[in-house]
Coordinates of C-alpha atoms in Angstrom, one line a residue:
M1 CA 4.6 -29.7 50.3
R2 CA 2.2 -27.3 50.6
K3 CA 4.2 -24.7 48.6
T4 CA 4.5 -27.7 45.8
A5 CA 0.8 -28.4 45.8
A6 CA 0.4 -24.6 45.4
A7 CA 2.3 -24.4 42.5
F8 CA 0.4 -27.3 41.1
M9 CA -2.7 -25.6 41.6
F10 CA -1.8 -22.0 40.1
I11 CA 0.3 -23.9 36.8
F12 CA -3.2 -25.9 36.7
Q13 CA -5.4 -22.8 36.9
C14 CA -3.2 -21.0 34.7
L15 CA -3.7 -24.0 31.8
F16 CA -7.0 -24.2 32.1
G17 CA -8.1 -20.0 32.2
K18 CA -5.7 -20.8 28.9
A19 CA -7.9 -23.6 27.4
Q20 CA -11.1 -21.7 28.8
T21 CA -10.1 -18.8 26.4
C22 CA -9.5 -20.8 23.7
D23 CA -12.7 -22.9 23.4
C24 CA -14.9 -22.1 20.4
P25 CA -18.2 -20.7 22.1
T26 CA -16.0 -18.1 23.7
M27 CA -14.4 -17.0 20.6
L28 CA -17.8 -17.0 18.8
T29 CA -19.3 -15.0 21.4
A30 CA -15.8 -12.8 21.3
V31 CA -16.1 -12.3 17.5
I32 CA -19.7 -11.8 17.4
Q33 CA -19.9 -9.1 20.2
K34 CA -16.5 -7.1 18.8
T35 CA -18.1 -6.9 15.4
E36 CA -21.8 -5.7 16.8
D37 CA -20.0 -3.3 18.9
N38 CA -17.3 -1.9 16.1
Y39 CA -17.5 -3.0 12.6
A40 CA -18.7 0.0 10.6
G41 CA -20.9 -1.6 8.4
Y42 CA -22.8 -3.7 10.5
F43 CA -26.1 -1.5 10.6
D44 CA -26.0 -1.9 6.8
K45 CA -25.2 -5.2 6.3
V46 CA -27.6 -6.2 9.2
N47 CA -31.1 -4.4 8.6
A48 CA -34.6 -5.1 8.6
K49 CA -34.2 -7.6 5.6
T50 CA -31.3 -9.8 6.7
Q51 CA -32.0 -9.6 10.5
P52 CA -33.5 -12.9 10.3
R53 CA -31.2 -14.3 8.2
Y54 CA -28.1 -13.2 10.5
H55 CA -29.7 -14.2 13.6
Q56 CA -30.6 -17.7 12.6
L57 CA -26.7 -18.1 11.6
T58 CA -25.5 -16.8 15.1
D59 CA -27.9 -19.1 16.9
S60 CA -26.9 -21.9 14.4
L61 CA -23.4 -20.9 14.8
R62 CA -23.6 -20.9 18.9
T63 CA -25.2 -24.5 19.1
A64 CA -22.5 -25.6 16.2
S65 CA -19.5 -24.4 18.2
K66 CA -20.0 -26.3 21.4
D67 CA -19.0 -29.5 19.5
I68 CA -15.6 -27.9 18.3
T69 CA -12.9 -29.3 20.2
S70 CA -9.9 -28.2 17.6
Q71 CA -8.8 -24.4 17.2
K72 CA -8.9 -25.2 13.2
D73 CA -12.1 -26.4 13.0
C74 CA -13.3 -23.5 15.1
Y75 CA -11.5 -21.1 12.6
Q76 CA -13.5 -22.7 9.7
L77 CA -16.7 -22.1 12.2
L78 CA -16.1 -18.0 12.6
R79 CA -15.4 -17.6 8.6
I80 CA -18.9 -18.8 8.1
Y81 CA -19.7 -15.7 10.6
K82 CA -17.4 -13.7 8.7
R83 CA -18.5 -14.8 5.3
F84 CA -22.3 -13.3 6.1
F85 CA -20.7 -9.9 5.9
R86 CA -19.1 -10.2 2.5
D87 CA -16.1 -7.4 3.2
G88 CA -12.7 -7.8 2.2
H89 CA -11.7 -5.5 4.9
F90 CA -13.2 -7.8 7.5
Q91 CA -10.5 -10.0 8.8
L92 CA -9.8 -12.9 10.8
S93 CA -7.1 -14.8 11.0
Y94 CA -5.2 -18.3 12.6
N95 CA -1.9 -18.0 13.3
A96 CA -1.2 -21.7 14.1
P97 CA 2.0 -22.7 15.0
E98 CA 3.7 -24.2 12.0
A99 CA 4.6 -27.9 12.0
V100 CA 8.1 -28.9 12.1
V101 CA 9.1 -30.9 9.1
P102 CA 12.5 -32.6 9.2
I103 CA 15.0 -31.6 6.2
R104 CA 15.4 -34.5 3.8
T105 CA 18.6 -34.8 1.5
I106 CA 19.1 -36.3 -2.2
D107 CA 22.2 -37.4 -3.4
T108 CA 23.0 -35.2 -6.5
D109 CA 25.5 -32.2 -7.5
E110 CA 25.3 -30.2 -10.9
V111 CA 27.1 -32.9 -13.2
K112 CA 24.6 -35.3 -12.0
A113 CA 21.4 -32.7 -12.5
K114 CA 22.4 -32.2 -15.9
A115 CA 22.9 -35.1 -17.3
Y116 CA 19.3 -36.2 -15.4
F117 CA 17.9 -33.4 -17.4
D118 CA 19.7 -34.0 -20.6
A119 CA 18.4 -37.5 -20.6
H120 CA 15.0 -36.7 -19.7
L121 CA 14.6 -33.7 -21.9
G122 CA 11.3 -33.1 -23.9
K123 CA 9.6 -35.3 -20.7
L124 CA 10.5 -32.8 -17.9
H125 CA 8.2 -31.5 -15.7
P126 CA 7.1 -27.6 -16.3
L127 CA 9.2 -26.7 -12.8
E128 CA 12.3 -29.3 -13.5
G129 CA 15.7 -27.5 -14.1
I130 CA 18.4 -25.5 -12.4
W131 CA 17.0 -22.8 -10.7
E132 CA 19.1 -19.8 -8.8
A133 CA 17.5 -17.2 -6.5
L134 CA 18.2 -13.7 -8.1
D135 CA 20.0 -12.4 -5.1
G136 CA 21.9 -15.2 -5.6
S137 CA 21.7 -16.9 -2.0
Y138 CA 21.0 -20.5 -3.5
R139 CA 21.2 -22.6 -6.1
V140 CA 19.2 -25.8 -6.4
A141 CA 18.2 -28.6 -9.0
L142 CA 14.6 -28.9 -8.8
M143 CA 13.7 -32.5 -10.1
R144 CA 11.0 -35.2 -9.2
D145 CA 11.5 -36.7 -6.2
P146 CA 13.2 -40.3 -6.6
I147 CA 11.6 -41.4 -3.3
Q148 CA 8.2 -39.4 -3.3
T149 CA 7.6 -39.2 -7.3
E150 CA 4.1 -37.2 -7.1
K151 CA 6.5 -34.4 -5.7
M152 CA 9.4 -32.2 -6.9
A153 CA 12.2 -31.3 -4.8
A154 CA 14.3 -28.6 -5.1
V155 CA 17.9 -30.2 -3.9
V156 CA 20.8 -27.6 -3.0
L157 CA 23.8 -27.0 -5.7
A158 CA 25.4 -24.2 -3.7
A159 CA 23.8 -21.9 -1.1
Q160 CA 25.4 -18.7 1.1
N161 CA 23.6 -19.3 4.2
T162 CA 26.3 -21.7 5.6
K163 CA 23.6 -23.6 7.6
W164 CA 22.8 -25.1 3.8
Q165 CA 24.9 -27.6 2.9
P166 CA 24.4 -29.7 -1.0
D167 CA 22.0 -32.3 -1.0
M168 CA 19.4 -30.8 1.2
V169 CA 16.2 -30.3 0.0
K170 CA 14.8 -26.4 0.1
F171 CA 11.5 -27.1 -1.2
E172 CA 9.4 -29.4 -2.4
A173 CA 5.8 -28.8 -4.5
D174 CA 3.5 -31.1 -5.7
A175 CA 4.1 -32.5 -9.3
K176 CA 0.2 -33.2 -9.9
G177 CA -2.0 -29.6 -11.2
A178 CA -0.7 -26.6 -12.5
S179 CA 0.7 -23.5 -11.9
P180 CA 0.8 -22.4 -8.7
Y181 CA 2.1 -25.6 -7.0
K182 CA 1.7 -26.0 -3.5
G183 CA 4.0 -27.3 -1.1
I184 CA 6.8 -26.7 1.9
Y185 CA 9.5 -24.4 2.0
W186 CA 12.4 -24.3 4.3
A187 CA 13.6 -20.6 5.6
G188 CA 17.4 -19.8 6.3
D189 CA 17.0 -21.2 9.9
L190 CA 15.8 -24.2 8.5
S191 CA 11.8 -24.0 9.7
S192 CA 9.6 -25.0 7.3
S193 CA 6.6 -23.2 6.5
E194 CA 3.7 -24.2 3.7
R195 CA 4.1 -22.0 0.5
T196 CA 2.6 -21.9 -3.2
F197 CA 5.5 -21.8 -6.4
P198 CA 4.0 -20.1 -9.0
L199 CA 5.5 -20.8 -12.2
V200 CA 5.8 -18.1 -15.1
E201 CA 7.7 -19.6 -18.2
N202 CA 11.6 -19.7 -16.8
M203 CA 10.3 -17.5 -13.7
M204 CA 9.0 -18.4 -9.9
N205 CA 8.3 -15.6 -7.6
I206 CA 8.1 -17.7 -4.5
P207 CA 5.9 -15.8 -1.6
N208 CA 8.1 -14.6 1.0
S209 CA 11.3 -15.8 -0.7
G210 CA 11.2 -13.3 -3.8
Y211 CA 12.2 -14.0 -7.6
W212 CA 14.3 -17.4 -9.0
A213 CA 15.4 -17.6 -12.5
R214 CA 15.9 -21.2 -14.1
E215 CA 19.6 -21.6 -15.5
Y216 CA 19.1 -25.0 -17.1
P217 CA 18.0 -26.9 -19.5
Q218 CA 16.3 -23.5 -20.7
K219 CA 17.8 -20.2 -19.3
A220 CA 15.5 -17.5 -17.9
T221 CA 15.7 -14.6 -20.7
P222 CA 17.3 -11.2 -20.4
E223 CA 13.7 -9.8 -20.6
E224 CA 12.0 -12.1 -17.9
L225 CA 14.9 -11.0 -15.4
A226 CA 14.1 -7.5 -16.2
K227 CA 10.6 -7.9 -15.7
A228 CA 11.4 -9.7 -12.1
R229 CA 13.6 -7.2 -10.8
Q230 CA 11.3 -4.4 -12.0
S231 CA 8.7 -6.0 -9.8
D232 CA 11.0 -6.5 -6.8
D233 CA 11.3 -2.3 -6.7
E234 CA 8.8 -0.5 -4.6
F235 CA 8.4 2.7 -7.0
Q236 CA 9.3 3.1 -10.3
V237 CA 9.7 5.9 -12.8
K238 CA 10.9 6.1 -16.4
A239 CA 10.5 7.6 -19.6
I240 CA 9.4 4.8 -22.2
D241 CA 10.0 7.3 -25.7
P242 CA 10.2 11.0 -25.5
Q243 CA 6.0 11.2 -25.5
T244 CA 5.0 8.6 -22.7
F245 CA 6.1 8.8 -18.8
Y246 CA 5.9 5.9 -17.0
I247 CA 5.2 5.6 -13.1
K248 CA 4.6 2.2 -11.4
I249 CA 3.1 2.1 -7.5
P250 CA 2.6 -1.5 -6.6
S251 CA 2.1 0.0 -3.0
F252 CA 0.5 3.2 -1.2
G253 CA 2.2 1.9 1.9
I254 CA 5.1 4.7 1.3
S255 CA 4.6 8.1 2.6
F256 CA 3.9 11.3 0.9
E257 CA 7.4 12.6 1.2
M258 CA 9.1 9.8 -0.9
V259 CA 6.1 9.9 -3.4
D260 CA 6.8 13.5 -3.9
S261 CA 10.5 13.8 -3.6
V262 CA 11.0 11.1 -6.7
L263 CA 8.2 13.0 -8.5
K264 CA 9.9 16.4 -8.3
A265 CA 13.4 14.9 -9.2
H266 CA 11.6 14.0 -12.9
D267 CA 9.0 17.1 -12.6
A268 CA 10.8 18.5 -15.9
V269 CA 10.6 15.4 -17.8
I270 CA 6.8 14.6 -16.9
R271 CA 5.8 18.2 -17.5
N272 CA 7.4 17.5 -21.3
S273 CA 5.5 14.1 -21.6
P274 CA 2.3 14.4 -23.4
H275 CA 1.1 11.2 -22.2
L276 CA 1.7 9.6 -18.7
I277 CA 1.1 6.2 -18.0
V278 CA 0.6 5.7 -13.7
D279 CA 0.4 1.4 -13.1
I280 CA -1.3 0.2 -10.5
R281 CA -2.0 -3.2 -11.0
D282 CA -1.5 -5.1 -7.8
N283 CA -1.9 -2.0 -5.7
G284 CA -3.1 -3.8 -2.4
G285 CA -3.5 -0.4 -0.8
G286 CA -1.8 1.4 2.2
M287 CA -2.6 5.3 2.7
N288 CA -4.5 7.7 1.1
S289 CA -1.7 10.2 2.2
S290 CA 0.7 8.9 -0.1
F291 CA -0.8 10.0 -3.5
P292 CA -1.6 13.9 -4.1
A293 CA 1.8 14.6 -5.1
L294 CA 0.7 12.7 -7.9
L295 CA -2.5 13.9 -8.3
K296 CA -1.6 17.1 -9.5
Y297 CA -0.3 15.6 -12.4
L298 CA -3.9 14.3 -13.3
N299 CA -5.9 17.9 -12.2
T300 CA -8.4 19.4 -14.6
N301 CA -10.6 21.0 -11.9
S302 CA -9.7 19.9 -8.5
F303 CA -10.7 16.6 -6.9
K304 CA -13.5 16.2 -4.5
D305 CA -13.5 13.8 -1.7
I306 CA -17.0 12.0 -0.6
Y307 CA -18.3 12.4 3.2
S308 CA -17.9 9.1 5.1
H309 CA -18.3 8.2 8.8
F310 CA -16.4 7.0 11.6
R311 CA -18.1 4.5 14.0
S312 CA -17.0 5.8 17.4
T313 CA -16.7 3.0 20.2
A314 CA -14.4 2.5 22.9
D315 CA -12.4 -0.3 21.1
N316 CA -12.2 2.0 18.0
L317 CA -11.1 4.7 19.9
Q318 CA -8.2 2.8 21.3
A319 CA -7.6 0.8 18.4
E320 CA -7.0 4.7 16.6
Q321 CA -4.9 5.9 19.3
E322 CA -2.4 2.7 18.9
I323 CA -2.2 3.2 15.0
I324 CA -1.6 6.8 15.6
D325 CA 1.6 6.0 17.8
R326 CA 2.9 3.1 15.9
A327 CA 2.6 5.7 12.2
L328 CA 4.9 8.1 14.3
S329 CA 7.2 5.5 16.1
E330 CA 7.7 3.9 12.9
Y331 CA 8.0 7.1 10.5
W332 CA 5.4 6.4 8.3
I333 CA 3.8 9.8 8.8
S334 CA 5.2 13.2 10.1
A335 CA 4.1 15.1 13.6
K336 CA 2.8 17.5 11.2
E337 CA 0.5 14.9 9.5
A338 CA -0.7 13.1 12.5
K339 CA -1.6 16.6 14.3
H340 CA -5.2 16.6 12.2
W341 CA -5.4 12.9 13.1
Q342 CA -5.0 13.6 16.7
E343 CA -7.5 16.4 16.9
S344 CA -10.0 14.7 15.0
L345 CA -9.2 11.5 17.6
A346 CA -10.2 13.9 20.3
K347 CA -13.3 14.8 19.1
N348 CA -14.8 11.5 18.4
R349 CA -14.0 10.7 22.0
K350 CA -16.9 12.8 22.6
Q351 CA -19.1 11.2 20.6
I352 CA -19.0 7.6 21.6
G353 CA -21.9 5.3 20.3
K354 CA -22.6 7.7 17.0
M355 CA -21.7 7.1 13.6
V356 CA -19.5 10.6 13.4
K357 CA -19.7 12.2 10.1
Y358 CA -16.4 13.7 8.2
P359 CA -17.7 16.4 5.6
A360 CA -16.3 15.9 2.1
E361 CA -12.8 17.8 1.3
S362 CA -11.6 19.1 -1.5
M363 CA -8.1 18.9 -3.0
K364 CA -7.0 21.8 -4.7
Y365 CA -4.1 22.6 -7.0
K366 CA -2.8 25.5 -8.5
E367 CA -2.7 24.8 -12.1
V368 CA -3.6 22.6 -14.7
M369 CA -0.8 21.3 -16.6
V370 CA -0.3 21.6 -20.2
N371 CA 1.4 17.9 -20.4
P372 CA 0.7 15.5 -19.5
K373 CA -2.2 16.0 -21.8
K374 CA -3.4 12.3 -21.6
V375 CA -3.3 10.3 -18.4
S376 CA -3.4 6.3 -19.0
V377 CA -4.5 4.4 -15.6
L378 CA -3.3 0.6 -15.4
M379 CA -5.5 -1.1 -13.2
N380 CA -6.7 -4.7 -12.0
E381 CA -8.5 -7.2 -9.5
H382 CA -6.0 -6.9 -7.1
C383 CA -6.4 -3.4 -6.7
Y384 CA -7.6 -2.9 -3.2
S385 CA -8.4 -0.1 -0.5
S386 CA -6.2 3.1 -1.0
A387 CA -5.4 2.0 -4.8
E388 CA -9.2 2.0 -5.1
Y389 CA -10.0 5.3 -3.8
F390 CA -7.3 6.9 -6.2
V391 CA -8.8 5.9 -9.0
F392 CA -12.0 7.5 -7.7
Y393 CA -10.0 10.6 -7.5
A394 CA -9.0 9.7 -11.2
K395 CA -12.0 9.2 -12.6
Q396 CA -12.5 12.8 -11.9
S397 CA -9.8 13.9 -14.2
K398 CA -10.8 14.9 -17.9
K399 CA -7.1 13.6 -19.3
V400 CA -7.4 10.1 -17.2
T401 CA -8.5 6.9 -19.2
L402 CA -8.9 3.7 -17.0
F403 CA -7.2 0.9 -18.6
G404 CA -7.1 -3.0 -17.8
N405 CA -9.9 -5.1 -15.1
H406 CA -12.1 -3.7 -12.6
T407 CA -10.6 -3.1 -9.5
G408 CA -10.9 -5.6 -6.5
G409 CA -13.8 -4.1 -4.5
M410 CA -12.9 -3.4 -1.0
M411 CA -13.7 0.2 0.0
D412 CA -17.1 0.6 0.9
Y413 CA -15.5 0.6 4.4
G414 CA -12.2 0.9 5.5
N415 CA -9.3 2.3 8.2
V416 CA -8.9 -1.3 9.4
R417 CA -8.0 -1.8 13.1
E418 CA -7.4 -4.6 15.2
H419 CA -9.4 -6.0 17.8
K420 CA -7.9 -8.3 20.6
L421 CA -9.7 -11.6 21.5
P422 CA -9.2 -13.9 24.4
C423 CA -7.3 -16.7 22.1
P424 CA -4.1 -15.0 20.8
T425 CA -3.6 -17.6 18.1
F426 CA -6.6 -15.6 16.5
E427 CA -6.7 -11.9 15.0
L428 CA -9.7 -9.8 14.4
R429 CA -9.3 -6.8 12.2
L430 CA -12.2 -4.7 11.0
P431 CA -13.3 -1.8 9.4
T432 CA -13.8 1.5 11.2
T433 CA -15.3 4.0 8.5
R434 CA -18.2 3.6 5.7
T435 CA -17.5 5.9 2.7
G436 CA -20.7 7.8 1.6
W437 CA -20.6 6.1 -1.8
V438 CA -22.4 2.8 0.3
D439 CA -25.7 5.2 -0.1
Y440 CA -25.9 5.5 -3.7
A441 CA -23.3 3.2 -5.6
P442 CA -21.3 0.7 -3.5
I443 CA -18.1 -0.9 -4.9
D444 CA -17.5 -4.1 -2.5
N445 CA -17.5 -7.1 -4.5
V446 CA -18.3 -5.1 -7.8
G447 CA -14.6 -2.6 -7.7
F448 CA -14.5 0.2 -10.5
Q449 CA -15.2 -0.5 -13.9
P450 CA -12.0 0.5 -16.6
D451 CA -13.0 2.7 -19.4
V452 CA -10.6 0.5 -22.0
K453 CA -11.1 -3.9 -21.0
I454 CA -7.7 -4.8 -21.9
P455 CA -8.1 -8.4 -23.0
D456 CA -7.0 -11.4 -21.2
T457 CA -4.8 -12.5 -23.6
E458 CA -2.6 -9.3 -23.7
K459 CA 0.7 -9.8 -22.2
D460 CA 2.0 -6.3 -22.6
W461 CA -0.1 -4.1 -21.3
V462 CA 2.1 -0.9 -21.5
K463 CA 2.5 -1.6 -25.4
F464 CA -1.3 -2.2 -25.8
V465 CA -2.3 1.5 -24.1
I466 CA 0.9 3.4 -25.9
N467 CA -0.2 1.3 -29.2
Y468 CA -4.2 2.7 -28.1
R469 CA -3.4 6.3 -27.2
Q470 CA -1.5 7.1 -30.8
N471 CA -4.9 5.5 -32.5
H472 CA -7.4 7.5 -29.9

């Protein structure tokens, strides 16, 4: 009996302890403390002018947190605190367990579906039709749900995954509104999650599911299919014509070795091309170390970096060590590349409590290439972080013209590191470094501006740039 009682008390204490660590006042206190102790932008954001407003905000949030019992509501309160800093690199997330939504079935097949589409031609919803995943894994009839008429249901016609049988609903989306449509998607293991369904003519790029192409009643064009398949590639290089070479880098989350090896394989062609297009649209960043091999084609007088500061704290140092260990174990970087990083970390351990200054460095190249004579960088508002750092360097080249739209504006504070919170369903990631341009020309929420703005109505940016270069 005593053992049973003791076991019950142990379970009760564990449950109570867990509840205590996830309550909203505790979570708010932890986020505030972690931010004040470690965020590289804290002293810029909370200054003599803004301090009264900051303290008023934190006081009001502490009071409000006492009445919050739901983790979702607490997350919304924490987001109010986060918004004060107006920094896209200040990241807070809530990983709520996905609710299990049962899978329904709708009786149909290819013949019935086509008959339905033929009968309603001209009155169909923009999403309706027979769709197939580009990898051939699923084929569905996406039609108005006969029971829930405010929804569209994608009914399986064929599937490579044996867990999925004909008539099962693969995903459903709200029929009202415009693209991207919101709804629920059931994954290969039958689990459900909320998704968006962005529709562009006869293609859908469903997040974490990839591209789907419409097969009926109209069929995706070869151009639409080619564009989608290209978008799935991580790194593209090709000669467009004898005058123009094209490089697309949708992410700088790739190693220097990969960029260097691909460019070396095409070096002769690039050196014979008067015009180079570097397309970084929708590049969310990654590592600055991945693009020096590309910069040599832009070089006109070497590239100057700018000084920065690292906020040296116990938490930031620990997070820095963890990211180095992970980068090595997962082969993001080589041991040689990690050496400088580790040496810098060792020096910062001796300066805890300080904003440690990293001096500006220059990247020098041995030659200024005859070709390419002109370099066009395509960028847009979805370029962030390291992509913006690439633009910072590109602007220093006399060969470069920036085309498109302004960048996302998220690089004043960088090198984001994760900080553990008392409740595991919440995650906090904070910038640990401050870029020197904050002192004279901050870009957060502004971004770098293009030299040539491409009109919103222009669909083919590459063609636009080639025509522009031929006339200027």
